Amino acid sequence: MSITIGVDIGGSHISSAAVNGNDFVIIPGTYFSGAVDSKASKEVIIKKWADIINQTIQIIQETYDYSLSDTIGIAFSMPGPFQYETGIAMFEGNDKYESLYNVSVSEELLKYLSTQNVSFRFLNDASCFGVGGSLKQESYANSKVIAITLGTGFGAAFLDNKLPITQGSNVPHNGCLWDKPFADSIADNYFSTRWFLSQYESITGNKLTDGVKEIAGIEDYSTAKIFDDFANNLSEFLAPFIIDFQADLLILGGNIAKSNRLFLTKFQENLKSKNIDIAISIVENTEQTSILGSSYLFNEVFWERIKAELPYF
């Protein structure tokens, strides 16, 4: 059995699981997750990452007769800024993991992993989510896909036949959307949790702390208006990019997507009014989808296609 470990690094967590490389499903019993203090020291962060990954390694070695001499591929779904080819973190000025600035994640992790026979590969977290979402939607795996994550931030990936596209006349610069202009600001300020919290406080005068799930649970006129405004904004913003890329599938993930019952119908109606008829897939478990996507880096055909295009940011 071909086994790869996929790792999803978030702003406050790490998740790790072994993936069967033959059919790209997470192997039961190998998924582990834990909270991480992104403001901690380099040693504390790296040790926590290694602790979670080691739990997955242990299950692989105990259950699948992997010995200490067998090489295990470890693939990371990693937020930027990051040098994905070299594995060097470039976190600076973004309030997370700044103690890892200019640190080789590969070299530091090797100090704490339970085996030294590992191979590391890295890809942007939004791209990993898109690749994983494409793998789960087999009928669209070879199509043009836009994948977005709606949560504390606004992530995006444009994929053609599972390959992330970051340059070209039909995609935004770097394949990113968070920094693109929208209304009186940038997209990240409209399609993230803080927009919902700000809107709720503006309308009701009340502050909430538990995010979009709390707003979704209230279900009154105020919250209905917020979700309608969100649907209107999102469709208005995404429409030109969907048209330019000629996308066949839109994948939505992140915590906000879990409240899709409150905005999806309006969002789809708005797109249809713009003559956009696109399939939409809602992904409930963004972390596990990103793990699947990262593990695909050890598909050698895919790796040969993507390694020369790894972003340097």
PDB file of N, CA and C in Angstrom, residues 271-307:
ATOM      1  N   LEU A 271     -26.244  34.374  -9.492  1.00  0.00           N
ATOM      2  CA  LEU A 271     -25.365  33.939 -10.581  1.00  0.00           C
ATOM      3  C   LEU A 271     -26.180  33.640 -11.839  1.00  0.00           C
ATOM      4  N   LYS A 272     -27.323  32.992 -11.674  1.00  0.00           N
ATOM      5  CA  LYS A 272     -28.152  32.667 -12.837  1.00  0.00           C
ATOM      6  C   LYS A 272     -28.672  33.922 -13.515  1.00  0.00           C
ATOM      7  N   SER A 273     -28.924  34.967 -12.721  1.00  0.00           N
ATOM      8  CA  SER A 273     -29.378  36.235 -13.305  1.00  0.00           C
ATOM      9  C   SER A 273     -28.281  36.884 -14.142  1.00  0.00           C
ATOM     10  N   LYS A 274     -27.038  36.439 -13.926  1.00  0.00           N
ATOM     11  CA  LYS A 274     -25.908  36.919 -14.721  1.00  0.00           C
ATOM     12  C   LYS A 274     -25.541  35.910 -15.817  1.00  0.00           C
ATOM     13  N   ASN A 275     -26.462  34.964 -16.059  1.00  0.00           N
ATOM     14  CA  ASN A 275     -26.256  33.906 -17.058  1.00  0.00           C
ATOM     15  C   ASN A 275     -25.062  33.013 -16.731  1.00  0.00           C
ATOM     16  N   ILE A 276     -24.840  32.804 -15.442  1.00  0.00           N
ATOM     17  CA  ILE A 276     -23.787  31.884 -14.999  1.00  0.00           C
ATOM     18  C   ILE A 276     -24.452  30.641 -14.419  1.00  0.00           C
ATOM     19  N   ASP A 277     -24.216  29.530 -15.081  1.00  0.00           N
ATOM     20  CA  ASP A 277     -24.771  28.256 -14.619  1.00  0.00           C
ATOM     21  C   ASP A 277     -23.595  27.351 -14.260  1.00  0.00           C
ATOM     22  N   ILE A 278     -23.269  27.291 -12.996  1.00  0.00           N
ATOM     23  CA  ILE A 278     -22.086  26.553 -12.549  1.00  0.00           C
ATOM     24  C   ILE A 278     -22.467  25.598 -11.429  1.00  0.00           C
ATOM     25  N   ALA A 279     -21.891  24.397 -11.444  1.00  0.00           N
ATOM     26  CA  ALA A 279     -22.117  23.447 -10.362  1.00  0.00           C
ATOM     27  C   ALA A 279     -21.430  23.964  -9.100  1.00  0.00           C
ATOM     28  N   ILE A 280     -22.072  23.757  -7.950  1.00  0.00           N
ATOM     29  CA  ILE A 280     -21.524  24.208  -6.671  1.00  0.00           C
ATOM     30  C   ILE A 280     -21.465  23.031  -5.708  1.00  0.00           C
ATOM     31  N   SER A 281     -20.320  22.840  -5.089  1.00  0.00           N
ATOM     32  CA  SER A 281     -20.130  21.767  -4.113  1.00  0.00           C
ATOM     33  C   SER A 281     -19.761  22.384  -2.769  1.00  0.00           C
ATOM     34  N   ILE A 282     -20.467  21.988  -1.722  1.00  0.00           N
ATOM     35  CA  ILE A 282     -20.175  22.452  -0.368  1.00  0.00           C
ATOM     36  C   ILE A 282     -19.344  21.392   0.353  1.00  0.00           C
ATOM     37  N   VAL A 283     -18.197  21.781   0.868  1.00  0.00           N
ATOM     38  CA  VAL A 283     -17.328  20.859   1.599  1.00  0.00           C
ATOM     39  C   VAL A 283     -17.460  21.138   3.093  1.00  0.00           C
ATOM     40  N   GLU A 284     -17.921  20.162   3.841  1.00  0.00           N
ATOM     41  CA  GLU A 284     -18.148  20.350   5.268  1.00  0.00           C
ATOM     42  C   GLU A 284     -16.850  20.280   6.065  1.00  0.00           C
ATOM     43  N   ASN A 285     -15.932  19.379   5.656  1.00  0.00           N
ATOM     44  CA  ASN A 285     -14.698  19.232   6.425  1.00  0.00           C
ATOM     45  C   ASN A 285     -13.517  19.762   5.621  1.00  0.00           C
ATOM     46  N   THR A 286     -13.235  21.025   5.808  1.00  0.00           N
ATOM     47  CA  THR A 286     -12.180  21.686   5.046  1.00  0.00           C
ATOM     48  C   THR A 286     -10.803  21.121   5.376  1.00  0.00           C
ATOM     49  N   GLU A 287     -10.553  20.823   6.663  1.00  0.00           N
ATOM     50  CA  GLU A 287      -9.237  20.318   7.062  1.00  0.00           C
ATOM     51  C   GLU A 287      -8.920  18.995   6.382  1.00  0.00           C
ATOM     52  N   GLN A 288      -9.844  18.056   6.436  1.00  0.00           N
ATOM     53  CA  GLN A 288      -9.576  16.744   5.846  1.00  0.00           C
ATOM     54  C   GLN A 288      -9.459  16.832   4.331  1.00  0.00           C
ATOM     55  N   THR A 289     -10.213  17.742   3.722  1.00  0.00           N
ATOM     56  CA  THR A 289     -10.093  17.939   2.273  1.00  0.00           C
ATOM     57  C   THR A 289      -8.722  18.502   1.924  1.00  0.00           C
ATOM     58  N   SER A 290      -8.210  19.408   2.729  1.00  0.00           N
ATOM     59  CA  SER A 290      -6.873  19.959   2.515  1.00  0.00           C
ATOM     60  C   SER A 290      -5.799  18.890   2.711  1.00  0.00           C
ATOM     61  N   ILE A 291      -6.013  17.989   3.666  1.00  0.00           N
ATOM     62  CA  ILE A 291      -5.081  16.877   3.874  1.00  0.00           C
ATOM     63  C   ILE A 291      -5.032  15.987   2.639  1.00  0.00           C
ATOM     64  N   LEU A 292      -6.194  15.677   2.083  1.00  0.00           N
ATOM     65  CA  LEU A 292      -6.243  14.878   0.851  1.00  0.00           C
ATOM     66  C   LEU A 292      -5.495  15.580  -0.275  1.00  0.00           C
ATOM     67  N   GLY A 293      -5.729  16.887  -0.403  1.00  0.00           N
ATOM     68  CA  GLY A 293      -5.087  17.643  -1.464  1.00  0.00           C
ATOM     69  C   GLY A 293      -3.579  17.685  -1.312  1.00  0.00           C
ATOM     70  N   SER A 294      -3.100  17.865  -0.079  1.00  0.00           N
ATOM     71  CA  SER A 294      -1.649  17.906   0.133  1.00  0.00           C
ATOM     72  C   SER A 294      -1.019  16.556  -0.190  1.00  0.00           C
ATOM     73  N   SER A 295      -1.703  15.478   0.172  1.00  0.00           N
ATOM     74  CA  SER A 295      -1.137  14.144  -0.073  1.00  0.00           C
ATOM     75  C   SER A 295      -0.928  13.880  -1.557  1.00  0.00           C
ATOM     76  N   TYR A 296      -1.699  14.572  -2.389  1.00  0.00           N
ATOM     77  CA  TYR A 296      -1.591  14.368  -3.840  1.00  0.00           C
ATOM     78  C   TYR A 296      -0.246  14.863  -4.375  1.00  0.00           C
ATOM     79  N   LEU A 297       0.482  15.611  -3.568  1.00  0.00           N
ATOM     80  CA  LEU A 297       1.824  16.052  -3.963  1.00  0.00           C
ATOM     81  C   LEU A 297       2.763  14.867  -4.176  1.00  0.00           C
ATOM     82  N   PHE A 298       2.431  13.717  -3.597  1.00  0.00           N
ATOM     83  CA  PHE A 298       3.259  12.523  -3.790  1.00  0.00           C
ATOM     84  C   PHE A 298       2.741  11.636  -4.917  1.00  0.00           C
ATOM     85  N   ASN A 299       1.767  12.137  -5.670  1.00  0.00           N
ATOM     86  CA  ASN A 299       1.456  11.543  -6.966  1.00  0.00           C
ATOM     87  C   ASN A 299       2.510  12.088  -7.930  1.00  0.00           C
ATOM     88  N   GLU A 300       3.410  11.238  -8.387  1.00  0.00           N
ATOM     89  CA  GLU A 300       4.596  11.725  -9.091  1.00  0.00           C
ATOM     90  C   GLU A 300       4.261  12.429 -10.404  1.00  0.00           C
ATOM     91  N   VAL A 301       3.205  12.004 -11.071  1.00  0.00           N
ATOM     92  CA  VAL A 301       2.805  12.684 -12.309  1.00  0.00           C
ATOM     93  C   VAL A 301       2.375  14.109 -11.999  1.00  0.00           C
ATOM     94  N   PHE A 302       1.570  14.255 -10.955  1.00  0.00           N
ATOM     95  CA  PHE A 302       1.121  15.579 -10.532  1.00  0.00           C
ATOM     96  C   PHE A 302       2.308  16.419 -10.074  1.00  0.00           C
ATOM     97  N   TRP A 303       3.226  15.825  -9.295  1.00  0.00           N
ATOM     98  CA  TRP A 303       4.370  16.549  -8.779  1.00  0.00           C
ATOM     99  C   TRP A 303       5.249  17.089  -9.907  1.00  0.00           C
ATOM    100  N   GLU A 304       5.435  16.298 -10.940  1.00  0.00           N
ATOM    101  CA  GLU A 304       6.240  16.755 -12.075  1.00  0.00           C
ATOM    102  C   GLU A 304       5.602  17.966 -12.750  1.00  0.00           C
ATOM    103  N   ARG A 305       4.273  17.997 -12.753  1.00  0.00           N
ATOM    104  CA  ARG A 305       3.564  19.115 -13.381  1.00  0.00           C
ATOM    105  C   ARG A 305       3.624  20.379 -12.533  1.00  0.00           C
ATOM    106  N   ILE A 306       3.627  20.211 -11.217  1.00  0.00           N
ATOM    107  CA  ILE A 306       3.446  21.379 -10.355  1.00  0.00           C
ATOM    108  C   ILE A 306       4.744  21.913  -9.758  1.00  0.00           C
ATOM    109  N   LYS A 307       5.772  21.105  -9.638  1.00  0.00           N
ATOM    110  CA  LYS A 307       6.934  21.519  -8.842  1.00  0.00           C
ATOM    111  C   LYS A 307       7.637  22.753  -9.390  1.00  0.00           C
TER     112      LYS A 307
END
